[in-house]
Tab-separated table of C-alpha atoms in Angstrom:
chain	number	residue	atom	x	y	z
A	1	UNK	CA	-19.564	14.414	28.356
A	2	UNK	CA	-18.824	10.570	28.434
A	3	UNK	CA	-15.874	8.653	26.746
A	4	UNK	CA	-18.162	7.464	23.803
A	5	UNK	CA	-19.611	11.146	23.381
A	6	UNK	CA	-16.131	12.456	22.965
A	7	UNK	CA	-14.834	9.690	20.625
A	8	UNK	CA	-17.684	10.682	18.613
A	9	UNK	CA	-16.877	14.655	18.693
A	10	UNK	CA	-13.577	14.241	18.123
A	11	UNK	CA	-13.946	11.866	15.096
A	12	UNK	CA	-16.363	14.071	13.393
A	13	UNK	CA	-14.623	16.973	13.997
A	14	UNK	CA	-11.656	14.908	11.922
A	15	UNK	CA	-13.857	14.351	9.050
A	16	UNK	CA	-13.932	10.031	9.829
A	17	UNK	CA	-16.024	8.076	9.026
A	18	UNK	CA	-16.407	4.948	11.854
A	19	UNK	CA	-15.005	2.517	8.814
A	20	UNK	CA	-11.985	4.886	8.528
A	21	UNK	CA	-11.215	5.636	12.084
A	22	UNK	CA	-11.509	1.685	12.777
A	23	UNK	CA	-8.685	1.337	9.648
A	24	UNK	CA	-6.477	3.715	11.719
A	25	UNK	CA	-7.077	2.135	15.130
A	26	UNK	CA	-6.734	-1.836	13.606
A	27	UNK	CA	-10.381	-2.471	14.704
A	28	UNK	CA	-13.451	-3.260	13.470
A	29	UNK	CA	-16.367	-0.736	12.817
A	30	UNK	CA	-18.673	-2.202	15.194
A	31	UNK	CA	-15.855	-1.944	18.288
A	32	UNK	CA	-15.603	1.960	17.321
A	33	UNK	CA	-19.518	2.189	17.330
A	34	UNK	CA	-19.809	-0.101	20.687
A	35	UNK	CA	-17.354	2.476	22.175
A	36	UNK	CA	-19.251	5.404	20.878
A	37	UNK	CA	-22.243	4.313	22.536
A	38	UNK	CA	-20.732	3.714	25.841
A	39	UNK	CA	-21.294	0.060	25.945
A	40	UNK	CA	-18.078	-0.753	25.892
A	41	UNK	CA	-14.468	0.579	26.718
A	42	UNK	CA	-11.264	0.028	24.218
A	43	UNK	CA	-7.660	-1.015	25.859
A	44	UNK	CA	-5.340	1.489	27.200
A	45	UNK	CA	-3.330	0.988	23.972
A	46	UNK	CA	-6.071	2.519	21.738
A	47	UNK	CA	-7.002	5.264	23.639
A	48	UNK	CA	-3.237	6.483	23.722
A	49	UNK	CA	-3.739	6.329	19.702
A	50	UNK	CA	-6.674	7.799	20.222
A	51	UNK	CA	-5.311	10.374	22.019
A	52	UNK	CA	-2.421	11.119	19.458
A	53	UNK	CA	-4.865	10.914	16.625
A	54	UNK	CA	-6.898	13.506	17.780
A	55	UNK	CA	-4.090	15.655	18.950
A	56	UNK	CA	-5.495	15.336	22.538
A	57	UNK	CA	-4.498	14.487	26.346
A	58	UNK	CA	-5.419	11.317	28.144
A	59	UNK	CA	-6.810	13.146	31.072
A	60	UNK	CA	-9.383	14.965	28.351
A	61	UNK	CA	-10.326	11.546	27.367
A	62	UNK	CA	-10.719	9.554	30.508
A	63	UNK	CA	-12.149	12.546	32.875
A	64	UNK	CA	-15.870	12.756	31.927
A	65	UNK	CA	-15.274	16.255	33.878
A	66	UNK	CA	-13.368	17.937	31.554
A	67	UNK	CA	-15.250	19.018	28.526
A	68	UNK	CA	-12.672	21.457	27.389
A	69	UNK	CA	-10.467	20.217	24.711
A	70	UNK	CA	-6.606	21.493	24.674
A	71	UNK	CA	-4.683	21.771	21.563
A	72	UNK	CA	-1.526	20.124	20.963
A	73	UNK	CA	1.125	21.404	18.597
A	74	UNK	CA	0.551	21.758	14.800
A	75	UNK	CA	3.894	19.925	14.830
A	76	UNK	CA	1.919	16.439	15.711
A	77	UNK	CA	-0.669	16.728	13.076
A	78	UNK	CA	-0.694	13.530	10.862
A	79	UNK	CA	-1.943	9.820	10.484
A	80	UNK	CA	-1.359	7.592	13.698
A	81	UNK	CA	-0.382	4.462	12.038
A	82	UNK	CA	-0.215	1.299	14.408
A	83	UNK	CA	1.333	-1.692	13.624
A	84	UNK	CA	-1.819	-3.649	12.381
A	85	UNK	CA	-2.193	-0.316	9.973
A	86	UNK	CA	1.096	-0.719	8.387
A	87	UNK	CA	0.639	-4.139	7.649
A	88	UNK	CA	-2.360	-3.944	6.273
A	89	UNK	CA	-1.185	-0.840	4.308
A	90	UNK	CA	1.755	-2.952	2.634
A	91	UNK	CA	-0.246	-6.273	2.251
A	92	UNK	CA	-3.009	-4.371	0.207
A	93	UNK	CA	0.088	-2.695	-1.555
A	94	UNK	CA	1.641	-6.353	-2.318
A	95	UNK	CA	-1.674	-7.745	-3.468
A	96	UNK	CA	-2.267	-3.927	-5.908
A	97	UNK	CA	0.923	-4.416	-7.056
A	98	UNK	CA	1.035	-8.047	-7.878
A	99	UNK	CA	-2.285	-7.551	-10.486
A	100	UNK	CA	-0.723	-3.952	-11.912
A	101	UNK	CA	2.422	-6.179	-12.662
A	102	UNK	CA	0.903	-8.769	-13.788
A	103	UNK	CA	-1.288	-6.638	-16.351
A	104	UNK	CA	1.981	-5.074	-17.749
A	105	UNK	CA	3.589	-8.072	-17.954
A	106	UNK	CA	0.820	-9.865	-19.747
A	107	UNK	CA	0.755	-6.830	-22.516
A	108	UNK	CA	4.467	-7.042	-22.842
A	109	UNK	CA	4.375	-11.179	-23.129
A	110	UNK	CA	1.443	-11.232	-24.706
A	111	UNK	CA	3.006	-9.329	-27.921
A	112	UNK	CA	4.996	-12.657	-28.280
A	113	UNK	CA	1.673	-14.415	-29.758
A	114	UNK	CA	1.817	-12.015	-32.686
A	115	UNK	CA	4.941	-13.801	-34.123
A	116	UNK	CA	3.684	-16.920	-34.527
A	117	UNK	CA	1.808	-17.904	-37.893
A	118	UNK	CA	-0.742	-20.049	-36.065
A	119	UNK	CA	-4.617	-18.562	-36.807
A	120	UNK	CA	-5.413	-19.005	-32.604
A	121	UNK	CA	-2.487	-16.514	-31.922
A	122	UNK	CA	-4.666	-13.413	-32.638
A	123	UNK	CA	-7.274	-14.701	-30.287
A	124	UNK	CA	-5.314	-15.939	-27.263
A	125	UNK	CA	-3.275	-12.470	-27.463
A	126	UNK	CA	-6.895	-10.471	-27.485
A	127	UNK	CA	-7.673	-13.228	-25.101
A	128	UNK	CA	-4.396	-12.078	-22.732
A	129	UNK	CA	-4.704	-8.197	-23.296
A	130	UNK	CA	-8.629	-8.733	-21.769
A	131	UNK	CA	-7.321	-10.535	-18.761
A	132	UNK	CA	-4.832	-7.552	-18.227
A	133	UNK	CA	-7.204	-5.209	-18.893
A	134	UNK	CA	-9.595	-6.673	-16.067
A	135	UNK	CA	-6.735	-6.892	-13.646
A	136	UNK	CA	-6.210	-3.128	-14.172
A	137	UNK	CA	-9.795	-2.221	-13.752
A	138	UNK	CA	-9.302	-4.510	-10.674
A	139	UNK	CA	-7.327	-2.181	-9.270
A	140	UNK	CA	-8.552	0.854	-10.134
A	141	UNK	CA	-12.400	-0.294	-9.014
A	142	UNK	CA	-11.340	-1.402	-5.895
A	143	UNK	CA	-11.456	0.276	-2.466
A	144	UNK	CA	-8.312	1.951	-0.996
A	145	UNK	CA	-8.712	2.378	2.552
A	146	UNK	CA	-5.003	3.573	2.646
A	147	UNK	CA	-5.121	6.361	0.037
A	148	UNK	CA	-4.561	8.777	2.798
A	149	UNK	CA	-1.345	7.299	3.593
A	150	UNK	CA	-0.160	8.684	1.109
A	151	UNK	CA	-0.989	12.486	1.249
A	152	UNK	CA	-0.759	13.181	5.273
A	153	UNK	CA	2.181	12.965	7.909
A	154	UNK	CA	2.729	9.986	9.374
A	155	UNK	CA	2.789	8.999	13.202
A	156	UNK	CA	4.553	6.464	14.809
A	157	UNK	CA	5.224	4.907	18.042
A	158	UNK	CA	9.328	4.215	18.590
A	159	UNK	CA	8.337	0.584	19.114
A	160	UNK	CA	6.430	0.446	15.331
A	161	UNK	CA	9.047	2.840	13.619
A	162	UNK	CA	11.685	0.341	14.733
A	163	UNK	CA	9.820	-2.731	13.679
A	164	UNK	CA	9.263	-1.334	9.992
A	165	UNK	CA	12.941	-0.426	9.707
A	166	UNK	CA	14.471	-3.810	10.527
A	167	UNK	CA	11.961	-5.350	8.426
A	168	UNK	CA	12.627	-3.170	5.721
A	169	UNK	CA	16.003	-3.864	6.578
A	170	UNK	CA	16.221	-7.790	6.446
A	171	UNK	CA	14.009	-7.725	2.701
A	172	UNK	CA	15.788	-4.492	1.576
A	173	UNK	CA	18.315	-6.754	-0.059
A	174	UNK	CA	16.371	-9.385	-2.302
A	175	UNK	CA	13.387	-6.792	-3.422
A	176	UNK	CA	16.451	-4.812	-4.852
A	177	UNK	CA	18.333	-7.940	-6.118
A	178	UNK	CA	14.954	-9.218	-7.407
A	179	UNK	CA	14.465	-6.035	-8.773
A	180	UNK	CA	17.634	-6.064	-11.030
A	181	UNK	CA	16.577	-9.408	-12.317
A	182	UNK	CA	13.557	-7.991	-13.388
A	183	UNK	CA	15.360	-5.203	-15.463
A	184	UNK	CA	18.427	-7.553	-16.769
A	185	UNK	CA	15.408	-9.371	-17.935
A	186	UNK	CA	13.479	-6.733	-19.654
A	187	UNK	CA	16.747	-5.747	-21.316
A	188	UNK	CA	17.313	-9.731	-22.754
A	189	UNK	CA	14.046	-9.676	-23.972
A	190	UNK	CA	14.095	-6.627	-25.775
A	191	UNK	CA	17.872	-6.615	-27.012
A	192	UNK	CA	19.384	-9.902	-27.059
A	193	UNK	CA	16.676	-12.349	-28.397
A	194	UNK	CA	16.488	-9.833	-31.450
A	195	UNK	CA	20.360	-10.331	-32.355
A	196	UNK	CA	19.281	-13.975	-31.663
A	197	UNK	CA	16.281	-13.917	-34.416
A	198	UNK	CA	18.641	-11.450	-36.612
A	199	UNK	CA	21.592	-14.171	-37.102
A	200	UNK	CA	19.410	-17.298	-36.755
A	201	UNK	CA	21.713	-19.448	-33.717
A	202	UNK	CA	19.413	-21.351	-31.616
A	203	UNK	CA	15.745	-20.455	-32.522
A	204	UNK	CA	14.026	-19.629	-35.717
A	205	UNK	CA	13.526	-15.327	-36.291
A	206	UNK	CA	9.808	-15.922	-34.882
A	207	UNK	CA	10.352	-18.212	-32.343
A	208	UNK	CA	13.099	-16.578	-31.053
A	209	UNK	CA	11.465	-12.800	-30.783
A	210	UNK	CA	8.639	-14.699	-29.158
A	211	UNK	CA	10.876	-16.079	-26.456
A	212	UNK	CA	11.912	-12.558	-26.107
A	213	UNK	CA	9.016	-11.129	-25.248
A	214	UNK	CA	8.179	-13.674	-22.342
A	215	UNK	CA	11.289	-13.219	-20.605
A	216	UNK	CA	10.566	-9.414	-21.385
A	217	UNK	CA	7.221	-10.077	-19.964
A	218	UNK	CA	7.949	-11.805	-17.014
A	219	UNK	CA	11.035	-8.883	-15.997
A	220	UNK	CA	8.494	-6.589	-16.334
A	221	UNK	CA	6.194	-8.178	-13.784
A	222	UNK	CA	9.459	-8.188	-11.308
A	223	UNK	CA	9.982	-4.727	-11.656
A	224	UNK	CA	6.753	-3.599	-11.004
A	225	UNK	CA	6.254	-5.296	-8.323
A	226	UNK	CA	9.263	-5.198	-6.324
A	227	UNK	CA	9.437	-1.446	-7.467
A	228	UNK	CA	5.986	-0.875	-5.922
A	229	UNK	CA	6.784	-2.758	-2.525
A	230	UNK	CA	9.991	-0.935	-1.675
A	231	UNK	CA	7.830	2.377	-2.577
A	232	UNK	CA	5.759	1.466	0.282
A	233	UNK	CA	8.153	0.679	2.679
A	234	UNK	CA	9.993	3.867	2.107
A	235	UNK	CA	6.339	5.784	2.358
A	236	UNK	CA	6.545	4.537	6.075
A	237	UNK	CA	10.091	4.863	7.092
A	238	UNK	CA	11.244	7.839	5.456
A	239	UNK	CA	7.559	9.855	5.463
A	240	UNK	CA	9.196	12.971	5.997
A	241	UNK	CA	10.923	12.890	2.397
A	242	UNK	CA	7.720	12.052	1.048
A	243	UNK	CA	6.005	14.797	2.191
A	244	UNK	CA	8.909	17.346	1.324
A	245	UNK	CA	8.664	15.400	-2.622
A	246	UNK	CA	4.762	16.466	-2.246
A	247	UNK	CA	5.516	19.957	-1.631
């Protein structure tokens, strides 16, 4: 059996499709199907993935003699997820979560155009709940070549796992601070323009609950998204919780 004919066993006996094992391997389709046909060989790198994806040795990859696959222990069973695979995992993540946020936060600041007296309001507020509305069908309509991620173990290499952790490390700090902003301004918007509008200081009632609902609005956004970026950080460095929350 050659290397391509085994590649091809082994990721059918997985349940991959070439699309999905290339997302797992940071390649493109047409390298797993050029290596499935034999006419060409991947780096030393990705067969070692390979070979922990598949739960298999090296030597039953690169000897063409051995058509007898050994089984590794249940213990290793999981996602292999290379660098290039957790990057693009928490770029698509960043990108979901900036239109989900975005949608919220448009329904929350959006509300503010129902204060004002002006006969346009009612249309550019049905005007701003259809543009969050699209953003959220954005989302759910797209493809999620990560959804896996989510549901299986996670592998790592020491070099990767150490990589995500100081990263997570050195932005650990402003997503949270960032993420407090969002909530102290959620809480203005909600609480304190009211009292504003209620004893009539700086703004007029209307203007002032409109104000409210912006900065309201725009804290919602922050939360969201910053809430949604740690979450996938932690999904990678602390896996093992995850799964243990899933059970």
């Amino acid at each position: 059996m050659t290397f391509g004919e085994k590649i091809q066993k082994l990721r059918k006996e997985a349940g991959l499709s070439q699309e999905e094992l290339a997302y797992q391997l940071g390649v493109s389709r047409q390298a797993i199907s050029k290596w499935e046909r034999d006419s060409g060989y991947p780096e030393t790198e990705k067969i070692v993935r390979m070979s922990k994806l598949f739960h298999v040795s090296l030597d039953y990859l690169l000897d063409e003699e051995d058509t007898k696959k050994p089984e590794n222990s249940p213990d290793e069973k999981g996602i292999y997820v290379s660098r290039e695979m957790a990057d693009g995992f928490l770029a698509y993540q960043k990108r979901k979560m900036i239109k989900v946020g975005a949608a919220i936060g448009l329904f929350v600041g959006g509300a503010s155009l129902s204060f004002l007296d002006a006969e346009i309001s009612m249309i550019l507020f049905m005007v701003v709940v259809i543009l969050g509305i699209i953003l959220l069908l954005s989302v759910k309509l797209a493809d999620n070549p990560y959804r896996k991620l989510w549901k299986e173990p996670l592998l790592f290499d020491k070099a990767v796992k150490a990589e995500l952790n100081t990263a997570y490390a050195e932005k650990k700090n402003i997503l949270q601070l960032f993420n407090l902003i969002g909530i102290a301004l959620v809480v203005l918007g909600f609480l304190l323009f009211p009292l504003i509008a209620s004893v009539e200081l700086f703004f007029t009632d209307t203007i002032s609950l409109a104000v409210g609902m912006i900065v309201a609005g725009v804290g919602t956004f922050l939360c969201i998204y910053m809430s949604g970026v740690i979450r996938a950080y932690r999904l990678l460095i602390m896996n093992e919780a995850y799964q243990q929350k899933g059970k």
